mmCIF file of C-alpha atoms in Angstrom:
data_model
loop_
_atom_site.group_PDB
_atom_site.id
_atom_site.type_symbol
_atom_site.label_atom_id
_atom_site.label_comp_id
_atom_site.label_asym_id
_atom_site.label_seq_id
_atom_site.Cartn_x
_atom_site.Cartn_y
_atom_site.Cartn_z
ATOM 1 C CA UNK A 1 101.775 93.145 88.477
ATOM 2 C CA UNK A 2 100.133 90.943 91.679
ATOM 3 C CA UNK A 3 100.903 87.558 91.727
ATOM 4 C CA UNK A 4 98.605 84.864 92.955
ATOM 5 C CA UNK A 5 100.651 81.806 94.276
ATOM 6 C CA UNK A 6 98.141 79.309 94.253
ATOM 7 C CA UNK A 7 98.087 75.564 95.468
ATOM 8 C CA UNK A 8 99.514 73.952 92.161
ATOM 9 C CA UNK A 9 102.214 76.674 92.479
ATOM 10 C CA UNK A 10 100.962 78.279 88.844
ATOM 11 C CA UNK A 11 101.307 82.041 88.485
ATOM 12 C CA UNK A 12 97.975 83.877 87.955
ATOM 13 C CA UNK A 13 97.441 87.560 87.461
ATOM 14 C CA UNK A 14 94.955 89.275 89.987
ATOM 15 C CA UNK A 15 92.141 91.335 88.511
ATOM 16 C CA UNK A 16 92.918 95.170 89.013
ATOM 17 C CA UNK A 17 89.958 97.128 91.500
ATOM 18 C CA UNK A 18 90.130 100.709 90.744
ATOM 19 C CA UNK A 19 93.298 103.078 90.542
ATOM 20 C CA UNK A 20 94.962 103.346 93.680
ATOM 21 C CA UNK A 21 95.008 100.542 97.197
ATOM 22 C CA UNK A 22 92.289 98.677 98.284
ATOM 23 C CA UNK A 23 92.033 98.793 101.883
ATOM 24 C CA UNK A 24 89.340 98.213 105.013
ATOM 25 C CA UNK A 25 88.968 94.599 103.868
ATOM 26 C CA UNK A 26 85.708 92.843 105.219
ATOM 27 C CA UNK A 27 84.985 89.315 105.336
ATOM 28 C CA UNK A 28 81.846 88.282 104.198
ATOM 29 C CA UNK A 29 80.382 84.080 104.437
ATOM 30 C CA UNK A 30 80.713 84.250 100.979
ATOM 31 C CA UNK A 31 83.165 86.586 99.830
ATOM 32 C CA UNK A 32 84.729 89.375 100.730
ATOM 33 C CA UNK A 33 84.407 93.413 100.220
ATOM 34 C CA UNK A 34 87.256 96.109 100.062
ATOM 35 C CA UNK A 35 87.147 99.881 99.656
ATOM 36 C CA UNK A 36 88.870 101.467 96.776
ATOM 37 C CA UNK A 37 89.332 104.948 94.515
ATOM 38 C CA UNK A 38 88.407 105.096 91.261
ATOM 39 C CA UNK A 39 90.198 108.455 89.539
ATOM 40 C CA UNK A 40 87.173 108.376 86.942
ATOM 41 C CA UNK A 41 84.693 108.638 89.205
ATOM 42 C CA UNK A 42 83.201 111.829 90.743
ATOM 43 C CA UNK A 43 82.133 109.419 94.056
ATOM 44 C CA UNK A 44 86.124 108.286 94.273
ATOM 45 C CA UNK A 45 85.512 105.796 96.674
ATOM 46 C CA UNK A 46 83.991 102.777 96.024
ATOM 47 C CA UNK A 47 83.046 99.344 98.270
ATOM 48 C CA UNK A 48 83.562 96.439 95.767
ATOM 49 C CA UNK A 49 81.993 93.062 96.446
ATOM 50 C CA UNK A 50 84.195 89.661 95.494
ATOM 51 C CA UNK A 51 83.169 86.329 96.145
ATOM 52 C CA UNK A 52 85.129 83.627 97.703
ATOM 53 C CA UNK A 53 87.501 83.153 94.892
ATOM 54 C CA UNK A 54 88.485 86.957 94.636
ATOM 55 C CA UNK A 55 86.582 87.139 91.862
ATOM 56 C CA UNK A 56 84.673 90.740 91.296
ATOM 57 C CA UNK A 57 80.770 91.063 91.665
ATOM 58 C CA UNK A 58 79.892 94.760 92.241
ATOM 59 C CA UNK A 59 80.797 98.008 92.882
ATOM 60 C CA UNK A 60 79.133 100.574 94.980
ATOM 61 C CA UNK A 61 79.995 104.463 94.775
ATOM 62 C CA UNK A 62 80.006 106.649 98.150
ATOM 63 C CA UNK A 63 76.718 108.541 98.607
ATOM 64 C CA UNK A 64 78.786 111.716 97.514
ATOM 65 C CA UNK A 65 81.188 113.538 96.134
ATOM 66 C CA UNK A 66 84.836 113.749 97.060
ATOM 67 C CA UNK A 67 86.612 117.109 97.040
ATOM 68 C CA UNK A 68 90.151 115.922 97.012
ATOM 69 C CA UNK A 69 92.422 112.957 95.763
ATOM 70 C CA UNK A 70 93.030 110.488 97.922
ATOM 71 C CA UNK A 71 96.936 111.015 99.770
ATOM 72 C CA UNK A 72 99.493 108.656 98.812
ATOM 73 C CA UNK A 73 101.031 108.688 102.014
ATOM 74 C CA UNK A 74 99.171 109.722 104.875
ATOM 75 C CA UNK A 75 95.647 109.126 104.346
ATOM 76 C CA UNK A 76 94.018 110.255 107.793
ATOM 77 C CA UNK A 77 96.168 113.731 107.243
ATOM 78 C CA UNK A 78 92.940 115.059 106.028
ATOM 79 C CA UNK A 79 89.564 115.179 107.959
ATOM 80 C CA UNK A 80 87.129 117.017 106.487
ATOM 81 C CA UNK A 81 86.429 114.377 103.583
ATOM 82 C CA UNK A 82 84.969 111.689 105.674
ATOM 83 C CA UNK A 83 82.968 108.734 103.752
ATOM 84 C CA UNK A 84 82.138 105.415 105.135
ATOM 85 C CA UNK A 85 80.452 101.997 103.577
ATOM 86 C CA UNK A 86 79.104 99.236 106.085
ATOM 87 C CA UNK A 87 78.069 95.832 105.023
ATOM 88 C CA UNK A 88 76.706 92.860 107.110
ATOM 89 C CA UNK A 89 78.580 89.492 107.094
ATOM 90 C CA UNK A 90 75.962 87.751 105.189
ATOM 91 C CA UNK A 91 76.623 90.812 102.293
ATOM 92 C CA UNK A 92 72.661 91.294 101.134
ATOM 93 C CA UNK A 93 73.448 95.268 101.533
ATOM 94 C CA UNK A 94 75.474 98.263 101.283
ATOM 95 C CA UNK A 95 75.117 100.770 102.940
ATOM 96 C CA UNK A 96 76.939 104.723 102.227
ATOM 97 C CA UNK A 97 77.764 107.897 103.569
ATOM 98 C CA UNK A 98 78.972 110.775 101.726
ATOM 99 C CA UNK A 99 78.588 114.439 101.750
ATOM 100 C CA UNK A 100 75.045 113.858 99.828
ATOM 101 C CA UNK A 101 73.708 111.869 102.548
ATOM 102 C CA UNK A 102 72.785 107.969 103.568
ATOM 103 C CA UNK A 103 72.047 105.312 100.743
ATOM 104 C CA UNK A 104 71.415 101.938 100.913
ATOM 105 C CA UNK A 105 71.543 99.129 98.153
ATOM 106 C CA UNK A 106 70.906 95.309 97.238
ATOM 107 C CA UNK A 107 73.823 93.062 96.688
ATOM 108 C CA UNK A 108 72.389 93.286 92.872
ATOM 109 C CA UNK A 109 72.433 97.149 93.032
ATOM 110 C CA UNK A 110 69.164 98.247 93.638
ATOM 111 C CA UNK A 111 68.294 101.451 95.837
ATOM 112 C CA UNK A 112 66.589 100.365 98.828
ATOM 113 C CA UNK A 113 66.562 104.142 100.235
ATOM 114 C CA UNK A 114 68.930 107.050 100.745
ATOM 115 C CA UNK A 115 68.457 110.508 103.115
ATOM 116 C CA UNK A 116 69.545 113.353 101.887
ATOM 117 C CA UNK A 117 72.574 115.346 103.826
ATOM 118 C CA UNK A 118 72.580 117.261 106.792
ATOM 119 C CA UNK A 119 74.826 119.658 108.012
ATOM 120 C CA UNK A 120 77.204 116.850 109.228
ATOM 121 C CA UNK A 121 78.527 114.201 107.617
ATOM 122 C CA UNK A 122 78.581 110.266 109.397
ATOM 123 C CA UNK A 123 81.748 109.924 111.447
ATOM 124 C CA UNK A 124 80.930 106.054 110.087
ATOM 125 C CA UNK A 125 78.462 103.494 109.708
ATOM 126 C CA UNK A 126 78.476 99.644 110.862
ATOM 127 C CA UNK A 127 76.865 96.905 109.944
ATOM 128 C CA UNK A 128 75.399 95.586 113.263
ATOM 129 C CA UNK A 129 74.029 92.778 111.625
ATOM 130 C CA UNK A 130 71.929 91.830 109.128
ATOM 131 C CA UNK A 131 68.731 93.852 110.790
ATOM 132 C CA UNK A 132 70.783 96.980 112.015
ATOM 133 C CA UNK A 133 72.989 99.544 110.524
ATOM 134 C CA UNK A 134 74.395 101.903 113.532
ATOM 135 C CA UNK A 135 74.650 105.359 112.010
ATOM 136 C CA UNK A 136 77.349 107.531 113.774
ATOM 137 C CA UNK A 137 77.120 111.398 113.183
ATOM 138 C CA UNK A 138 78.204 114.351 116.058
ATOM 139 C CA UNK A 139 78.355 112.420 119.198
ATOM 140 C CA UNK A 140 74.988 110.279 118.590
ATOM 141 C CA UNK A 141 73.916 106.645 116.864
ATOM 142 C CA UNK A 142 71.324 105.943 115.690
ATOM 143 C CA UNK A 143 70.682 102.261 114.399
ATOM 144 C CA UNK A 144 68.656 101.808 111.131
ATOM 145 C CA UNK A 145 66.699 99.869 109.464
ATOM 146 C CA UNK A 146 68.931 98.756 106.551
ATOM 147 C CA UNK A 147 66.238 98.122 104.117
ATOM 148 C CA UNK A 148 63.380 100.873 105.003
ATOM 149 C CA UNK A 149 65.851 103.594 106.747
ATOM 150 C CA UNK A 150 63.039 103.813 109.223
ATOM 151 C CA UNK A 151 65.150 104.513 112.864
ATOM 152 C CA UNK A 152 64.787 101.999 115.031
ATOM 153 C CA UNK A 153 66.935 103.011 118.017
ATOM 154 C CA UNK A 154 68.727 106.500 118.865
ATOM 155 C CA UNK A 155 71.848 107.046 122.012
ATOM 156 C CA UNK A 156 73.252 110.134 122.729
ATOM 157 C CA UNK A 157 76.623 109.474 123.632
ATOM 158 C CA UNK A 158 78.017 112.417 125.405
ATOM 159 C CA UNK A 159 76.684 115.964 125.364
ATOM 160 C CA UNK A 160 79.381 117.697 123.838
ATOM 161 C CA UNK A 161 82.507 116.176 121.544
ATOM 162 C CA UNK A 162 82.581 114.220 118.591
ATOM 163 C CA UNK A 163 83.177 110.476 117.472
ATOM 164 C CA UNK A 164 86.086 110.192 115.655
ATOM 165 C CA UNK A 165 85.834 106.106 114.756
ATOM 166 C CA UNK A 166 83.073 103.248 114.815
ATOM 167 C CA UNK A 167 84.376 99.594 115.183
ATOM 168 C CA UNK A 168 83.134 96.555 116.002
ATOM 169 C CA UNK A 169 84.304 94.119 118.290
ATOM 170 C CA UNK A 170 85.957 90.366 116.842
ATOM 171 C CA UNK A 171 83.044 88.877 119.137
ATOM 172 C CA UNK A 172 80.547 90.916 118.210
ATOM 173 C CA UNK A 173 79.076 91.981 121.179
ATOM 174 C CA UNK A 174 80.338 95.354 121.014
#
């Protein structure tokens, strides 16, 4: 099992997050978030929500359906099964992209919107900040309104190509 070695040097046992690694870790002001796979779940992949002690809050399922198990050993081996989950530092949404589309939620779970699917699927999404969700499909983003959808800005990046990757810099700024 995990082992917590905290301050007073006692042993505690970590709360399991779905059935295989957490990775992507995000830091949140009060908390953090980490992606997961949950075997029982059609979605798979899941964004979970902790707060500052590490204790769990919320789960949120990929706007879709995943058509493979994850790989044990080289995840990025497969392309064609992309998904991504973007929430701001502050952590009042999630936001998904799946093969069914866009969705974005509450921190308690409640829809705020969702698009169905197109014939591409988001190379990734980012949490800008707390007013902007860049959307990233082909070689175009398009930032979003995270709590109407409504588009609020659109950049074509190159004419022909794709993005592969969306990160954001430690600053910020880009």
């Amino acid at each position: 099992g995990k082992i917590d070695f905290s301050r007073d040097d006692s042993l505690t046992p970590l709360e399991k997050l779905g059935d295989y690694f957490a990775f992507k870790p995000v830091a949140l002001k009060k908390g953090f978030a980490v992606e997961g796979f949950d075997f029982d779940s059609a979605a798979g992949y899941h964004l979970y929500l902790l707060d500052e002690n590490g204790k769990f809050e919320r789960r949120f399922a990929l706007f879709g359906l995943t058509h493979r198990q994850v790989h044990r050993f080289v995840p990025n081996i497969f392309k064609e099964d992309r998904h991504s989950f973007a929430v701001p530092e502050e952590g009042t949404w999630v936001a998904s992209a799946g093969n069914l589309g866009i969705a974005a939620w509450k921190r308690d779970g409640t829809l705020l919107w969702s698009k169905p699917s197109r014939d591409e699927v988001e190379v990734g999404l980012l949490a800008l900040d707390e007013k902007t969700l860049a959307s990233c499909r082909g070689t175009s983003v398009e930032g979003l309104d995270p709590i109407t959808g409504k588009e609020l800005w659109k950049h074509d990046l190159a004419e022909t190509g794709s993005l592969r990757d969306v990160q954001r810099s430690a600053d910020g700024k880009t």
